[in-house]
Amino acid sequence: MKNFTLETVDIRILSAVQQHGQISKSKLSELVNLSPTPCWIRLDKLKKAGFVTGYRGEIAINKILDLTKVI
């Protein structure tokens, strides 16, 4: 996909994925105001084009520290 053009809806999809990580098809479509199947197809194309490189989990280190105080 050499000549990939980002459209406004693609940017909304990327923003939602950045904020929410792995997200359900229905929730993503709701956030970007696009029906689920076209939304998922666009996300798949964005992934294949290299715009989404992975997902990660953020750890709440303060919760872990709070637990160590109890022990």
Short mmCIF file of N, CA and C in Angstrom, two decimals:
data_model
loop_
_atom_site.label_atom_id
_atom_site.label_comp_id
_atom_site.label_asym_id
_atom_site.label_seq_id
_atom_site.Cartn_x
_atom_site.Cartn_y
_atom_site.Cartn_z
N MET A 1 0.83 -1.19 0.00
CA MET A 1 0.00 0.00 0.00
C MET A 1 0.88 1.25 0.00
N LYS A 2 1.49 1.52 -1.12
CA LYS A 2 2.42 2.64 -1.22
C LYS A 2 1.71 3.98 -1.17
N ASN A 3 0.64 4.14 -1.93
CA ASN A 3 -0.06 5.43 -2.02
C ASN A 3 -1.28 5.45 -1.11
N PHE A 4 -1.05 5.37 0.16
CA PHE A 4 -2.14 5.37 1.13
C PHE A 4 -2.44 6.80 1.52
N THR A 5 -3.70 7.20 1.40
CA THR A 5 -4.11 8.54 1.79
C THR A 5 -4.99 8.44 3.03
N LEU A 6 -4.61 9.18 4.06
CA LEU A 6 -5.42 9.20 5.28
C LEU A 6 -6.58 10.15 5.11
N GLU A 7 -7.77 9.66 5.38
CA GLU A 7 -8.95 10.50 5.37
C GLU A 7 -9.31 10.84 6.81
N THR A 8 -10.23 11.76 6.98
CA THR A 8 -10.63 12.20 8.31
C THR A 8 -11.08 11.04 9.18
N VAL A 9 -11.85 10.13 8.62
CA VAL A 9 -12.34 8.98 9.40
C VAL A 9 -11.18 8.07 9.81
N ASP A 10 -10.15 7.97 8.97
CA ASP A 10 -8.99 7.17 9.33
C ASP A 10 -8.26 7.77 10.53
N ILE A 11 -8.17 9.07 10.55
CA ILE A 11 -7.52 9.75 11.68
C ILE A 11 -8.34 9.56 12.95
N ARG A 12 -9.67 9.59 12.83
CA ARG A 12 -10.52 9.34 14.00
C ARG A 12 -10.33 7.91 14.50
N ILE A 13 -10.22 6.97 13.57
CA ILE A 13 -9.99 5.58 13.97
C ILE A 13 -8.66 5.44 14.68
N LEU A 14 -7.61 6.02 14.13
CA LEU A 14 -6.29 5.94 14.75
C LEU A 14 -6.29 6.59 16.14
N SER A 15 -6.98 7.69 16.26
CA SER A 15 -7.08 8.37 17.55
C SER A 15 -7.78 7.49 18.58
N ALA A 16 -8.88 6.86 18.17
CA ALA A 16 -9.63 5.99 19.09
C ALA A 16 -8.79 4.79 19.52
N VAL A 17 -8.07 4.20 18.57
CA VAL A 17 -7.22 3.05 18.88
C VAL A 17 -6.08 3.48 19.81
N GLN A 18 -5.54 4.67 19.58
CA GLN A 18 -4.47 5.16 20.44
C GLN A 18 -4.97 5.37 21.87
N GLN A 19 -6.17 5.88 22.02
CA GLN A 19 -6.71 6.16 23.34
C GLN A 19 -7.21 4.91 24.05
N HIS A 20 -7.76 3.96 23.29
CA HIS A 20 -8.43 2.82 23.90
C HIS A 20 -7.75 1.48 23.67
N GLY A 21 -6.72 1.43 22.85
CA GLY A 21 -6.04 0.16 22.56
C GLY A 21 -6.95 -0.79 21.79
N GLN A 22 -6.89 -2.06 22.14
CA GLN A 22 -7.76 -3.02 21.48
C GLN A 22 -9.18 -2.72 21.92
N ILE A 23 -10.04 -2.55 20.96
CA ILE A 23 -11.39 -2.08 21.21
C ILE A 23 -12.35 -2.91 20.36
N SER A 24 -13.55 -3.08 20.83
CA SER A 24 -14.53 -3.86 20.06
C SER A 24 -14.94 -3.11 18.80
N LYS A 25 -15.41 -3.88 17.84
CA LYS A 25 -15.87 -3.31 16.58
C LYS A 25 -17.00 -2.31 16.82
N SER A 26 -17.93 -2.67 17.68
CA SER A 26 -19.08 -1.80 17.91
C SER A 26 -18.68 -0.52 18.64
N LYS A 27 -17.80 -0.62 19.61
CA LYS A 27 -17.36 0.57 20.35
C LYS A 27 -16.56 1.51 19.44
N LEU A 28 -15.67 0.94 18.63
CA LEU A 28 -14.89 1.75 17.71
C LEU A 28 -15.80 2.47 16.72
N SER A 29 -16.75 1.75 16.16
CA SER A 29 -17.65 2.37 15.18
C SER A 29 -18.48 3.48 15.82
N GLU A 30 -18.85 3.28 17.07
CA GLU A 30 -19.60 4.31 17.80
C GLU A 30 -18.74 5.55 18.00
N LEU A 31 -17.47 5.36 18.36
CA LEU A 31 -16.58 6.49 18.62
C LEU A 31 -16.27 7.30 17.37
N VAL A 32 -16.17 6.63 16.23
CA VAL A 32 -15.79 7.33 15.00
C VAL A 32 -16.99 7.65 14.11
N ASN A 33 -18.18 7.26 14.56
CA ASN A 33 -19.41 7.56 13.84
C ASN A 33 -19.42 6.95 12.43
N LEU A 34 -19.15 5.65 12.38
CA LEU A 34 -19.15 4.89 11.14
C LEU A 34 -19.70 3.51 11.46
N SER A 35 -20.43 2.91 10.54
CA SER A 35 -20.99 1.59 10.82
C SER A 35 -19.88 0.57 11.04
N PRO A 36 -20.15 -0.48 11.83
CA PRO A 36 -19.10 -1.41 12.28
C PRO A 36 -18.26 -2.06 11.18
N THR A 37 -18.88 -2.62 10.16
CA THR A 37 -18.08 -3.34 9.16
C THR A 37 -17.14 -2.43 8.37
N PRO A 38 -17.59 -1.30 7.83
CA PRO A 38 -16.65 -0.41 7.14
C PRO A 38 -15.56 0.12 8.08
N CYS A 39 -15.92 0.35 9.32
CA CYS A 39 -14.94 0.82 10.31
C CYS A 39 -13.85 -0.23 10.51
N TRP A 40 -14.26 -1.49 10.66
CA TRP A 40 -13.31 -2.57 10.89
C TRP A 40 -12.43 -2.80 9.66
N ILE A 41 -13.01 -2.65 8.48
CA ILE A 41 -12.25 -2.80 7.24
C ILE A 41 -11.18 -1.71 7.15
N ARG A 42 -11.56 -0.49 7.51
CA ARG A 42 -10.58 0.61 7.50
C ARG A 42 -9.47 0.36 8.51
N LEU A 43 -9.84 -0.12 9.70
CA LEU A 43 -8.83 -0.40 10.71
C LEU A 43 -7.87 -1.48 10.20
N ASP A 44 -8.40 -2.50 9.56
CA ASP A 44 -7.56 -3.55 9.01
C ASP A 44 -6.60 -2.99 7.97
N LYS A 45 -7.08 -2.11 7.11
CA LYS A 45 -6.21 -1.49 6.10
C LYS A 45 -5.13 -0.62 6.75
N LEU A 46 -5.51 0.10 7.81
CA LEU A 46 -4.54 0.92 8.52
C LEU A 46 -3.45 0.05 9.16
N LYS A 47 -3.85 -1.09 9.71
CA LYS A 47 -2.88 -2.02 10.28
C LYS A 47 -1.94 -2.55 9.21
N LYS A 48 -2.51 -2.98 8.09
CA LYS A 48 -1.69 -3.54 6.99
C LYS A 48 -0.75 -2.50 6.39
N ALA A 49 -1.16 -1.23 6.42
CA ALA A 49 -0.33 -0.14 5.90
C ALA A 49 0.74 0.29 6.91
N GLY A 50 0.70 -0.28 8.10
CA GLY A 50 1.72 0.02 9.10
C GLY A 50 1.43 1.19 10.01
N PHE A 51 0.21 1.70 9.98
CA PHE A 51 -0.14 2.83 10.85
C PHE A 51 -0.37 2.40 12.30
N VAL A 52 -0.75 1.16 12.50
CA VAL A 52 -0.90 0.60 13.86
C VAL A 52 0.18 -0.46 13.99
N THR A 53 1.10 -0.24 14.92
CA THR A 53 2.24 -1.15 15.03
C THR A 53 2.12 -2.11 16.19
N GLY A 54 1.14 -1.93 17.05
CA GLY A 54 0.97 -2.84 18.16
C GLY A 54 0.05 -2.26 19.22
N TYR A 55 -0.14 -3.04 20.25
CA TYR A 55 -0.98 -2.66 21.38
C TYR A 55 -0.17 -2.89 22.64
N ARG A 56 -0.48 -2.14 23.67
CA ARG A 56 0.25 -2.34 24.93
C ARG A 56 -0.69 -2.11 26.09
N GLY A 57 -0.29 -2.61 27.21
CA GLY A 57 -1.05 -2.38 28.43
C GLY A 57 -0.29 -1.44 29.34
N GLU A 58 -0.98 -0.53 29.97
CA GLU A 58 -0.35 0.37 30.92
C GLU A 58 -0.60 -0.17 32.32
N ILE A 59 0.44 -0.24 33.08
CA ILE A 59 0.38 -0.78 34.44
C ILE A 59 0.23 0.38 35.43
N ALA A 60 -0.67 0.25 36.37
CA ALA A 60 -0.87 1.26 37.42
C ALA A 60 0.12 0.95 38.55
N ILE A 61 1.32 1.46 38.43
CA ILE A 61 2.38 1.17 39.40
C ILE A 61 1.99 1.62 40.81
N ASN A 62 1.19 2.68 40.91
CA ASN A 62 0.77 3.15 42.23
C ASN A 62 -0.08 2.10 42.95
N LYS A 63 -0.87 1.33 42.22
CA LYS A 63 -1.66 0.26 42.83
C LYS A 63 -0.74 -0.84 43.37
N ILE A 64 0.29 -1.15 42.62
CA ILE A 64 1.25 -2.17 43.07
C ILE A 64 1.97 -1.68 44.33
N LEU A 65 2.35 -0.41 44.32
CA LEU A 65 3.03 0.15 45.48
C LEU A 65 2.12 0.16 46.71
N ASP A 66 0.84 0.46 46.50
CA ASP A 66 -0.11 0.45 47.60
C ASP A 66 -0.22 -0.96 48.21
N LEU A 67 -0.19 -1.98 47.36
CA LEU A 67 -0.28 -3.35 47.84
C LEU A 67 0.95 -3.73 48.68
N THR A 68 2.11 -3.24 48.29
CA THR A 68 3.32 -3.58 49.04
C THR A 68 3.33 -2.94 50.43
N LYS A 69 2.60 -1.85 50.60
CA LYS A 69 2.52 -1.21 51.92
C LYS A 69 1.71 -2.07 52.89
N VAL A 70 0.76 -2.83 52.34
CA VAL A 70 -0.11 -3.67 53.18
C VAL A 70 0.66 -4.90 53.67
N ILE A 71 1.56 -5.39 52.88
CA ILE A 71 2.27 -6.64 53.21
C ILE A 71 3.26 -6.46 54.31
#
